[in-house]
Amino acid sequence: EAGVAQSPRYKIIEKRQSVAFWCNPISGHATLYWYQQILGQGPKLLIQFQNNGVVDDSQLPKDRFSAERLKGVDSTLKIQPAKLEDSAVYLCASNSWDTQYFGPGTRLTVL
Amino acid sequence: AQTVTQSQPEMSVQEAETVTLSCTYDTSENNYYLFWYKQPPSRQMILVIRQEAYKQQNATENRFSVNFQKAAKSFSLKISDSQLGDTAMYFCAFAHGGVGDDKIIFGKGTRLHILP
């Protein structure tokens, strides 16, 4: 069974630029999550999708972050414009019966 | 609100020894799930072990076992016969039960070093 796929693995941008991350969950998993993991901390949920609907985006900074999951499969997370404090690893996960499976993450560095 | 606390930021043990990582949590719910995830330098978050709160029996997965004390809201991870490949960050995590699609709340992690 293929795991959760994410791209790119690394991204370096300057502040005020835009960036987008892509995630392809495990086939058949209806629930998809985006987490932000700042160095030295545990992951923090940004947004949760159930199929193509948003379940929880209470911790998503909506003035600069956006996410979509068209057709209820792949998802993209966008940051526009990026700030220095957005430097982190962005993890995507999908859910099967109360257990989340994570992708390899995208490490974002904002200079 | 649910919280997860890992009081050991960093630990080191010799290879082949047994090590226990501590975790406490706070919730008013009765139905929930607890997890230990491992995150090696590659950043891949790997599920180590999972415990349903309604089960009294402690979960085990090969060299990994938990000590789940529901009344004390404690969920420690024991790694037996530790190996160099066990070196990683370990995160304790909580998820609300019921539907089962709720978000996971992570602790801050324990960095574990297995020494040769």
PDB file of C-alpha atoms in Angstrom:
ATOM      1  CA  GLU A   1       0.000   0.000   0.000  1.00  0.00           C
ATOM      2  CA  ALA A   2       1.463   3.347  -1.030  1.00  0.00           C
ATOM      3  CA  GLY A   3       1.875   5.891   1.736  1.00  0.00           C
ATOM      4  CA  VAL A   4       0.991   9.553   1.912  1.00  0.00           C
ATOM      5  CA  ALA A   5       2.904  11.459  -0.751  1.00  0.00           C
ATOM      6  CA  GLN A   6       4.061  15.053  -0.415  1.00  0.00           C
ATOM      7  CA  SER A   7       6.001  17.419  -2.625  1.00  0.00           C
ATOM      8  CA  PRO A   8       8.281  19.192  -2.670  1.00  0.00           C
ATOM      9  CA  ARG A   9      10.467  17.820   0.113  1.00  0.00           C
ATOM     10  CA  TYR A  10      12.314  21.102   0.543  1.00  0.00           C
ATOM     11  CA  LYS A  11      11.534  24.691  -0.338  1.00  0.00           C
ATOM     12  CA  ILE A  12      13.487  27.873   0.286  1.00  0.00           C
ATOM     13  CA  ILE A  13      11.835  31.220  -0.384  1.00  0.00           C
ATOM     14  CA  GLU A  14      12.213  34.813   0.639  1.00  0.00           C
ATOM     15  CA  LYS A  15       9.718  36.510   2.898  1.00  0.00           C
ATOM     16  CA  ARG A  16       6.672  37.929   1.160  1.00  0.00           C
ATOM     17  CA  GLN A  17       6.909  35.306  -1.573  1.00  0.00           C
ATOM     18  CA  SER A  18       4.255  32.658  -2.150  1.00  0.00           C
ATOM     19  CA  VAL A  19       4.612  28.906  -1.850  1.00  0.00           C
ATOM     20  CA  ALA A  20       2.392  25.874  -2.354  1.00  0.00           C
ATOM     21  CA  PHE A  21       2.622  22.320  -1.060  1.00  0.00           C
ATOM     22  CA  TRP A  22       0.926  19.258  -2.456  1.00  0.00           C
ATOM     23  CA  CYS A  23      -0.339  16.127  -0.740  1.00  0.00           C
ATOM     24  CA  ASN A  24      -1.761  12.878  -2.057  1.00  0.00           C
ATOM     25  CA  PRO A  25      -3.289  10.769   0.736  1.00  0.00           C
ATOM     26  CA  ILE A  26      -3.503   7.009   0.954  1.00  0.00           C
ATOM     27  CA  SER A  27      -6.115   5.712  -1.445  1.00  0.00           C
ATOM     28  CA  GLY A  28      -9.536   5.511   0.137  1.00  0.00           C
ATOM     29  CA  HIS A  29      -8.773   7.725   3.114  1.00  0.00           C
ATOM     30  CA  ALA A  30     -11.536  10.290   3.403  1.00  0.00           C
ATOM     31  CA  THR A  31      -9.914  12.468   6.043  1.00  0.00           C
ATOM     32  CA  LEU A  32      -6.851  14.575   5.330  1.00  0.00           C
ATOM     33  CA  TYR A  33      -4.896  16.807   7.684  1.00  0.00           C
ATOM     34  CA  TRP A  34      -2.237  19.477   7.313  1.00  0.00           C
ATOM     35  CA  TYR A  35       0.075  20.061  10.272  1.00  0.00           C
ATOM     36  CA  GLN A  36       2.760  22.636  10.919  1.00  0.00           C
ATOM     37  CA  GLN A  37       5.767  21.456  12.899  1.00  0.00           C
ATOM     38  CA  ILE A  38       8.124  24.145  14.094  1.00  0.00           C
ATOM     39  CA  LEU A  39      11.606  22.974  15.029  1.00  0.00           C
ATOM     40  CA  GLY A  40      11.677  21.422  18.486  1.00  0.00           C
ATOM     41  CA  GLN A  41       7.912  21.160  18.821  1.00  0.00           C
ATOM     42  CA  GLY A  42       5.171  18.662  18.118  1.00  0.00           C
ATOM     43  CA  PRO A  43       2.986  19.027  15.050  1.00  0.00           C
ATOM     44  CA  LYS A  44       0.103  21.505  15.247  1.00  0.00           C
ATOM     45  CA  LEU A  45      -3.030  20.976  13.192  1.00  0.00           C
ATOM     46  CA  LEU A  46      -3.692  23.645  10.587  1.00  0.00           C
ATOM     47  CA  ILE A  47      -6.678  22.208   8.765  1.00  0.00           C
ATOM     48  CA  GLN A  48      -8.704  19.003   8.561  1.00  0.00           C
ATOM     49  CA  PHE A  49     -10.731  17.890   5.554  1.00  0.00           C
ATOM     50  CA  GLN A  50     -13.424  15.239   5.377  1.00  0.00           C
ATOM     51  CA  ASN A  51     -13.648  14.401   1.685  1.00  0.00           C
ATOM     52  CA  ASN A  52     -13.622  17.882   0.110  1.00  0.00           C
ATOM     53  CA  GLY A  53     -15.213  19.681   3.044  1.00  0.00           C
ATOM     54  CA  VAL A  54     -13.394  21.515   5.842  1.00  0.00           C
ATOM     55  CA  VAL A  55     -13.973  20.017   9.306  1.00  0.00           C
ATOM     56  CA  ASP A  56     -11.612  22.184  11.358  1.00  0.00           C
ATOM     57  CA  ASP A  57      -9.542  25.167  10.296  1.00  0.00           C
ATOM     58  CA  SER A  58      -9.596  27.006  13.607  1.00  0.00           C
ATOM     59  CA  GLN A  59      -5.798  27.230  13.792  1.00  0.00           C
ATOM     60  CA  LEU A  60      -5.196  28.167  10.173  1.00  0.00           C
ATOM     61  CA  PRO A  61      -3.927  31.771   9.779  1.00  0.00           C
ATOM     62  CA  LYS A  62      -6.478  32.618   7.148  1.00  0.00           C
ATOM     63  CA  ASP A  63      -4.986  35.955   6.272  1.00  0.00           C
ATOM     64  CA  ARG A  64      -2.063  34.186   4.608  1.00  0.00           C
ATOM     65  CA  PHE A  65      -2.749  30.451   4.539  1.00  0.00           C
ATOM     66  CA  SER A  66      -5.252  28.681   2.350  1.00  0.00           C
ATOM     67  CA  ALA A  67      -5.934  25.051   1.559  1.00  0.00           C
ATOM     68  CA  GLU A  68      -8.177  23.142  -0.760  1.00  0.00           C
ATOM     69  CA  ARG A  69      -9.036  19.569  -1.494  1.00  0.00           C
ATOM     70  CA  LEU A  70     -10.795  19.473  -4.791  1.00  0.00           C
ATOM     71  CA  LYS A  71     -12.529  16.208  -5.657  1.00  0.00           C
ATOM     72  CA  GLY A  72     -11.810  14.923  -2.157  1.00  0.00           C
ATOM     73  CA  VAL A  73      -8.438  13.383  -2.973  1.00  0.00           C
ATOM     74  CA  ASP A  74      -5.308  15.532  -3.414  1.00  0.00           C
ATOM     75  CA  SER A  75      -4.832  18.671  -1.411  1.00  0.00           C
ATOM     76  CA  THR A  76      -2.749  21.815  -1.696  1.00  0.00           C
ATOM     77  CA  LEU A  77      -1.682  24.185   1.061  1.00  0.00           C
ATOM     78  CA  LYS A  78      -0.663  27.706   0.085  1.00  0.00           C
ATOM     79  CA  ILE A  79       1.072  30.491   1.955  1.00  0.00           C
ATOM     80  CA  GLN A  80       0.829  33.993   0.533  1.00  0.00           C
ATOM     81  CA  PRO A  81       2.766  36.032   1.545  1.00  0.00           C
ATOM     82  CA  ALA A  82       5.232  34.032   3.629  1.00  0.00           C
ATOM     83  CA  LYS A  83       6.739  35.333   6.852  1.00  0.00           C
ATOM     84  CA  LEU A  84       9.922  34.306   8.612  1.00  0.00           C
ATOM     85  CA  GLU A  85       7.934  32.530  11.325  1.00  0.00           C
ATOM     86  CA  ASP A  86       6.405  30.217   8.702  1.00  0.00           C
ATOM     87  CA  SER A  87       9.694  28.318   8.532  1.00  0.00           C
ATOM     88  CA  ALA A  88       8.705  24.816   9.578  1.00  0.00           C
ATOM     89  CA  VAL A  89       7.996  21.319   8.350  1.00  0.00           C
ATOM     90  CA  TYR A  90       4.531  20.935   6.863  1.00  0.00           C
ATOM     91  CA  LEU A  91       3.134  17.459   7.349  1.00  0.00           C
ATOM     92  CA  CYS A  92       0.193  15.933   5.574  1.00  0.00           C
ATOM     93  CA  ALA A  93      -1.644  12.974   7.038  1.00  0.00           C
ATOM     94  CA  SER A  94      -4.638  10.849   6.162  1.00  0.00           C
ATOM     95  CA  ASN A  95      -6.827   8.800   8.431  1.00  0.00           C
ATOM     96  CA  SER A  96      -7.956   5.221   8.556  1.00  0.00           C
ATOM     97  CA  TRP A  97     -10.043   4.104  11.521  1.00  0.00           C
ATOM     98  CA  ASP A  98      -8.659   6.402  14.180  1.00  0.00           C
ATOM     99  CA  THR A  99      -5.031   6.151  13.095  1.00  0.00           C
ATOM    100  CA  GLN A 100      -3.317   8.835  11.110  1.00  0.00           C
ATOM    101  CA  TYR A 101      -0.610   8.051   8.615  1.00  0.00           C
ATOM    102  CA  PHE A 102       1.857  10.786   7.804  1.00  0.00           C
ATOM    103  CA  GLY A 103       3.709  11.820   4.718  1.00  0.00           C
ATOM    104  CA  PRO A 104       7.430  12.678   4.718  1.00  0.00           C
ATOM    105  CA  GLY A 105       6.762  16.399   5.082  1.00  0.00           C
ATOM    106  CA  THR A 106       7.956  19.519   3.317  1.00  0.00           C
ATOM    107  CA  ARG A 107      10.645  21.568   5.005  1.00  0.00           C
ATOM    108  CA  LEU A 108      10.052  25.251   4.324  1.00  0.00           C
ATOM    109  CA  THR A 109      12.736  27.835   4.968  1.00  0.00           C
ATOM    110  CA  VAL A 110      11.750  31.491   4.713  1.00  0.00           C
ATOM    111  CA  LEU A 111      14.710  33.876   4.417  1.00  0.00           C
TER     112      LEU A 111
ATOM    113  CA  ALA B   1      -9.278  21.307  26.262  1.00  0.00           C
ATOM    114  CA  GLN B   2      -7.126  18.267  25.891  1.00  0.00           C
ATOM    115  CA  THR B   3      -3.422  18.560  26.605  1.00  0.00           C
ATOM    116  CA  VAL B   4      -0.502  16.158  26.318  1.00  0.00           C
ATOM    117  CA  THR B   5       2.610  16.575  28.452  1.00  0.00           C
ATOM    118  CA  GLN B   6       5.960  14.921  27.944  1.00  0.00           C
ATOM    119  CA  SER B   7       8.221  15.869  30.822  1.00  0.00           C
ATOM    120  CA  GLN B   8      11.464  14.443  29.431  1.00  0.00           C
ATOM    121  CA  PRO B   9      12.861  16.655  26.648  1.00  0.00           C
ATOM    122  CA  GLU B  10      15.829  14.358  26.040  1.00  0.00           C
ATOM    123  CA  MET B  11      17.087  10.927  27.120  1.00  0.00           C
ATOM    124  CA  SER B  12      20.073   8.714  26.397  1.00  0.00           C
ATOM    125  CA  VAL B  13      20.499   5.012  27.013  1.00  0.00           C
ATOM    126  CA  GLN B  14      22.956   2.336  26.009  1.00  0.00           C
ATOM    127  CA  GLU B  15      22.094  -0.082  23.265  1.00  0.00           C
ATOM    128  CA  ALA B  16      20.235  -3.190  24.492  1.00  0.00           C
ATOM    129  CA  GLU B  17      18.974  -1.426  27.606  1.00  0.00           C
ATOM    130  CA  THR B  18      15.340  -0.778  28.416  1.00  0.00           C
ATOM    131  CA  VAL B  19      14.026   2.775  28.433  1.00  0.00           C
ATOM    132  CA  THR B  20      10.705   4.268  29.467  1.00  0.00           C
ATOM    133  CA  LEU B  21       9.313   7.497  28.075  1.00  0.00           C
ATOM    134  CA  SER B  22       6.700   9.328  30.136  1.00  0.00           C
ATOM    135  CA  CYS B  23       3.489  10.961  29.006  1.00  0.00           C
ATOM    136  CA  THR B  24       0.524  12.407  30.826  1.00  0.00           C
ATOM    137  CA  TYR B  25      -2.605  13.858  29.341  1.00  0.00           C
ATOM    138  CA  ASP B  26      -5.657  15.735  30.435  1.00  0.00           C
ATOM    139  CA  THR B  27      -9.163  15.188  29.157  1.00  0.00           C
ATOM    140  CA  SER B  28     -12.709  15.062  30.396  1.00  0.00           C
ATOM    141  CA  GLU B  29     -13.658  12.543  27.734  1.00  0.00           C
ATOM    142  CA  ASN B  30     -14.120   8.855  28.437  1.00  0.00           C
ATOM    143  CA  ASN B  31     -13.657   7.565  24.908  1.00  0.00           C
ATOM    144  CA  TYR B  32     -10.346   8.399  23.259  1.00  0.00           C
ATOM    145  CA  TYR B  33      -7.199   7.014  21.720  1.00  0.00           C
ATOM    146  CA  LEU B  34      -3.566   7.402  22.623  1.00  0.00           C
ATOM    147  CA  PHE B  35      -0.575   7.024  20.367  1.00  0.00           C
ATOM    148  CA  TRP B  36       3.174   7.019  20.368  1.00  0.00           C
ATOM    149  CA  TYR B  37       4.765   8.271  17.162  1.00  0.00           C
ATOM    150  CA  LYS B  38       8.434   8.076  16.251  1.00  0.00           C
ATOM    151  CA  GLN B  39      10.074  10.748  14.123  1.00  0.00           C
ATOM    152  CA  PRO B  40      13.645   9.949  12.988  1.00  0.00           C
ATOM    153  CA  PRO B  41      15.867  12.571  11.347  1.00  0.00           C
ATOM    154  CA  SER B  42      14.190  11.797   8.048  1.00  0.00           C
ATOM    155  CA  ARG B  43      11.114  13.562   9.537  1.00  0.00           C
ATOM    156  CA  GLN B  44       8.789  10.715   8.642  1.00  0.00           C
ATOM    157  CA  MET B  45       6.250  10.377  11.438  1.00  0.00           C
ATOM    158  CA  ILE B  46       5.850   6.671  12.119  1.00  0.00           C
ATOM    159  CA  LEU B  47       3.169   5.147  14.306  1.00  0.00           C
ATOM    160  CA  VAL B  48       4.784   3.021  17.004  1.00  0.00           C
ATOM    161  CA  ILE B  49       1.836   1.914  19.086  1.00  0.00           C
ATOM    162  CA  ARG B  50      -1.810   2.713  19.680  1.00  0.00           C
ATOM    163  CA  GLN B  51      -4.091   2.278  22.701  1.00  0.00           C
ATOM    164  CA  GLU B  52      -7.861   2.534  22.921  1.00  0.00           C
ATOM    165  CA  ALA B  53      -8.964   4.031  26.234  1.00  0.00           C
ATOM    166  CA  TYR B  54     -11.754   1.494  26.679  1.00  0.00           C
ATOM    167  CA  LYS B  55      -9.286  -1.396  26.646  1.00  0.00           C
ATOM    168  CA  GLN B  56      -7.733  -2.314  29.961  1.00  0.00           C
ATOM    169  CA  GLN B  57      -5.019  -4.447  28.413  1.00  0.00           C
ATOM    170  CA  ASN B  58      -1.831  -2.585  27.615  1.00  0.00           C
ATOM    171  CA  ALA B  59      -0.887  -2.536  23.932  1.00  0.00           C
ATOM    172  CA  THR B  60       2.324  -4.208  22.813  1.00  0.00           C
ATOM    173  CA  GLU B  61       4.169  -4.227  19.498  1.00  0.00           C
ATOM    174  CA  ASN B  62       7.274  -6.389  19.543  1.00  0.00           C
ATOM    175  CA  ARG B  63       9.847  -4.502  21.663  1.00  0.00           C
ATOM    176  CA  PHE B  64       7.439  -1.639  22.348  1.00  0.00           C
ATOM    177  CA  SER B  65       4.839  -1.698  25.080  1.00  0.00           C
ATOM    178  CA  VAL B  66       2.806   0.838  26.982  1.00  0.00           C
ATOM    179  CA  ASN B  67       1.748   1.267  30.575  1.00  0.00           C
ATOM    180  CA  PHE B  68      -1.697   2.815  30.351  1.00  0.00           C
ATOM    181  CA  GLN B  69      -3.044   4.116  33.637  1.00  0.00           C
ATOM    182  CA  LYS B  70      -6.427   5.622  32.819  1.00  0.00           C
ATOM    183  CA  ALA B  71      -7.236   6.940  36.277  1.00  0.00           C
ATOM    184  CA  ALA B  72      -3.866   8.646  36.513  1.00  0.00           C
ATOM    185  CA  LYS B  73      -4.076   9.778  32.869  1.00  0.00           C
ATOM    186  CA  SER B  74      -0.654   8.360  32.227  1.00  0.00           C
ATOM    187  CA  PHE B  75       0.579   6.648  29.066  1.00  0.00           C
ATOM    188  CA  SER B  76       4.252   5.656  29.154  1.00  0.00           C
ATOM    189  CA  LEU B  77       6.180   3.862  26.429  1.00  0.00           C
ATOM    190  CA  LYS B  78       8.690   1.139  27.224  1.00  0.00           C
ATOM    191  CA  ILE B  79      11.292   0.157  24.658  1.00  0.00           C
ATOM    192  CA  SER B  80      13.002  -3.124  25.452  1.00  0.00           C
ATOM    193  CA  ASP B  81      16.357  -4.227  24.058  1.00  0.00           C
ATOM    194  CA  SER B  82      16.871  -0.795  22.543  1.00  0.00           C
ATOM    195  CA  GLN B  83      18.560  -0.568  19.154  1.00  0.00           C
ATOM    196  CA  LEU B  84      20.523   2.167  17.419  1.00  0.00           C
ATOM    197  CA  GLY B  85      17.631   2.570  14.980  1.00  0.00           C
ATOM    198  CA  ASP B  86      15.382   3.591  17.833  1.00  0.00           C
ATOM    199  CA  THR B  87      17.178   6.941  17.981  1.00  0.00           C
ATOM    200  CA  ALA B  88      14.502   9.518  17.160  1.00  0.00           C
ATOM    201  CA  MET B  89      12.027  12.008  18.536  1.00  0.00           C
ATOM    202  CA  TYR B  90       9.090  10.311  20.193  1.00  0.00           C
ATOM    203  CA  PHE B  91       5.742  12.035  20.404  1.00  0.00           C
ATOM    204  CA  CYS B  92       2.887  11.049  22.640  1.00  0.00           C
ATOM    205  CA  ALA B  93      -0.460  11.947  21.115  1.00  0.00           C
ATOM    206  CA  PHE B  94      -4.162  11.994  21.956  1.00  0.00           C
ATOM    207  CA  ALA B  95      -7.229  11.754  19.749  1.00  0.00           C
ATOM    208  CA  HIS B  96     -10.836  12.056  20.740  1.00  0.00           C
ATOM    209  CA  GLY B  97     -12.857   8.902  20.166  1.00  0.00           C
ATOM    210  CA  GLY B  98     -16.269   8.527  18.692  1.00  0.00           C
ATOM    211  CA  VAL B  99     -16.247   9.267  14.997  1.00  0.00           C
ATOM    212  CA  GLY B 100     -12.521   8.676  14.942  1.00  0.00           C
ATOM    213  CA  ASP B 101     -11.697  11.413  12.505  1.00  0.00           C
ATOM    214  CA  ASP B 102     -10.809  14.022  15.051  1.00  0.00           C
ATOM    215  CA  LYS B 103      -7.544  15.831  15.159  1.00  0.00           C
ATOM    216  CA  ILE B 104      -4.535  14.494  17.039  1.00  0.00           C
ATOM    217  CA  ILE B 105      -2.995  16.573  19.795  1.00  0.00           C
ATOM    218  CA  PHE B 106       0.720  16.024  20.184  1.00  0.00           C
ATOM    219  CA  GLY B 107       3.062  16.504  23.092  1.00  0.00           C
ATOM    220  CA  LYS B 108       6.302  18.403  22.628  1.00  0.00           C
ATOM    221  CA  GLY B 109       8.304  15.238  22.208  1.00  0.00           C
ATOM    222  CA  THR B 110      11.190  13.399  23.820  1.00  0.00           C
ATOM    223  CA  ARG B 111      14.454  13.150  21.949  1.00  0.00           C
ATOM    224  CA  LEU B 112      15.853   9.662  22.512  1.00  0.00           C
ATOM    225  CA  HIS B 113      19.480   8.774  21.845  1.00  0.00           C
ATOM    226  CA  ILE B 114      20.555   5.134  21.772  1.00  0.00           C
ATOM    227  CA  LEU B 115      24.283   4.956  22.411  1.00  0.00           C
ATOM    228  CA  PRO B 116      26.501   2.194  20.979  1.00  0.00           C
TER     229      PRO B 116
END
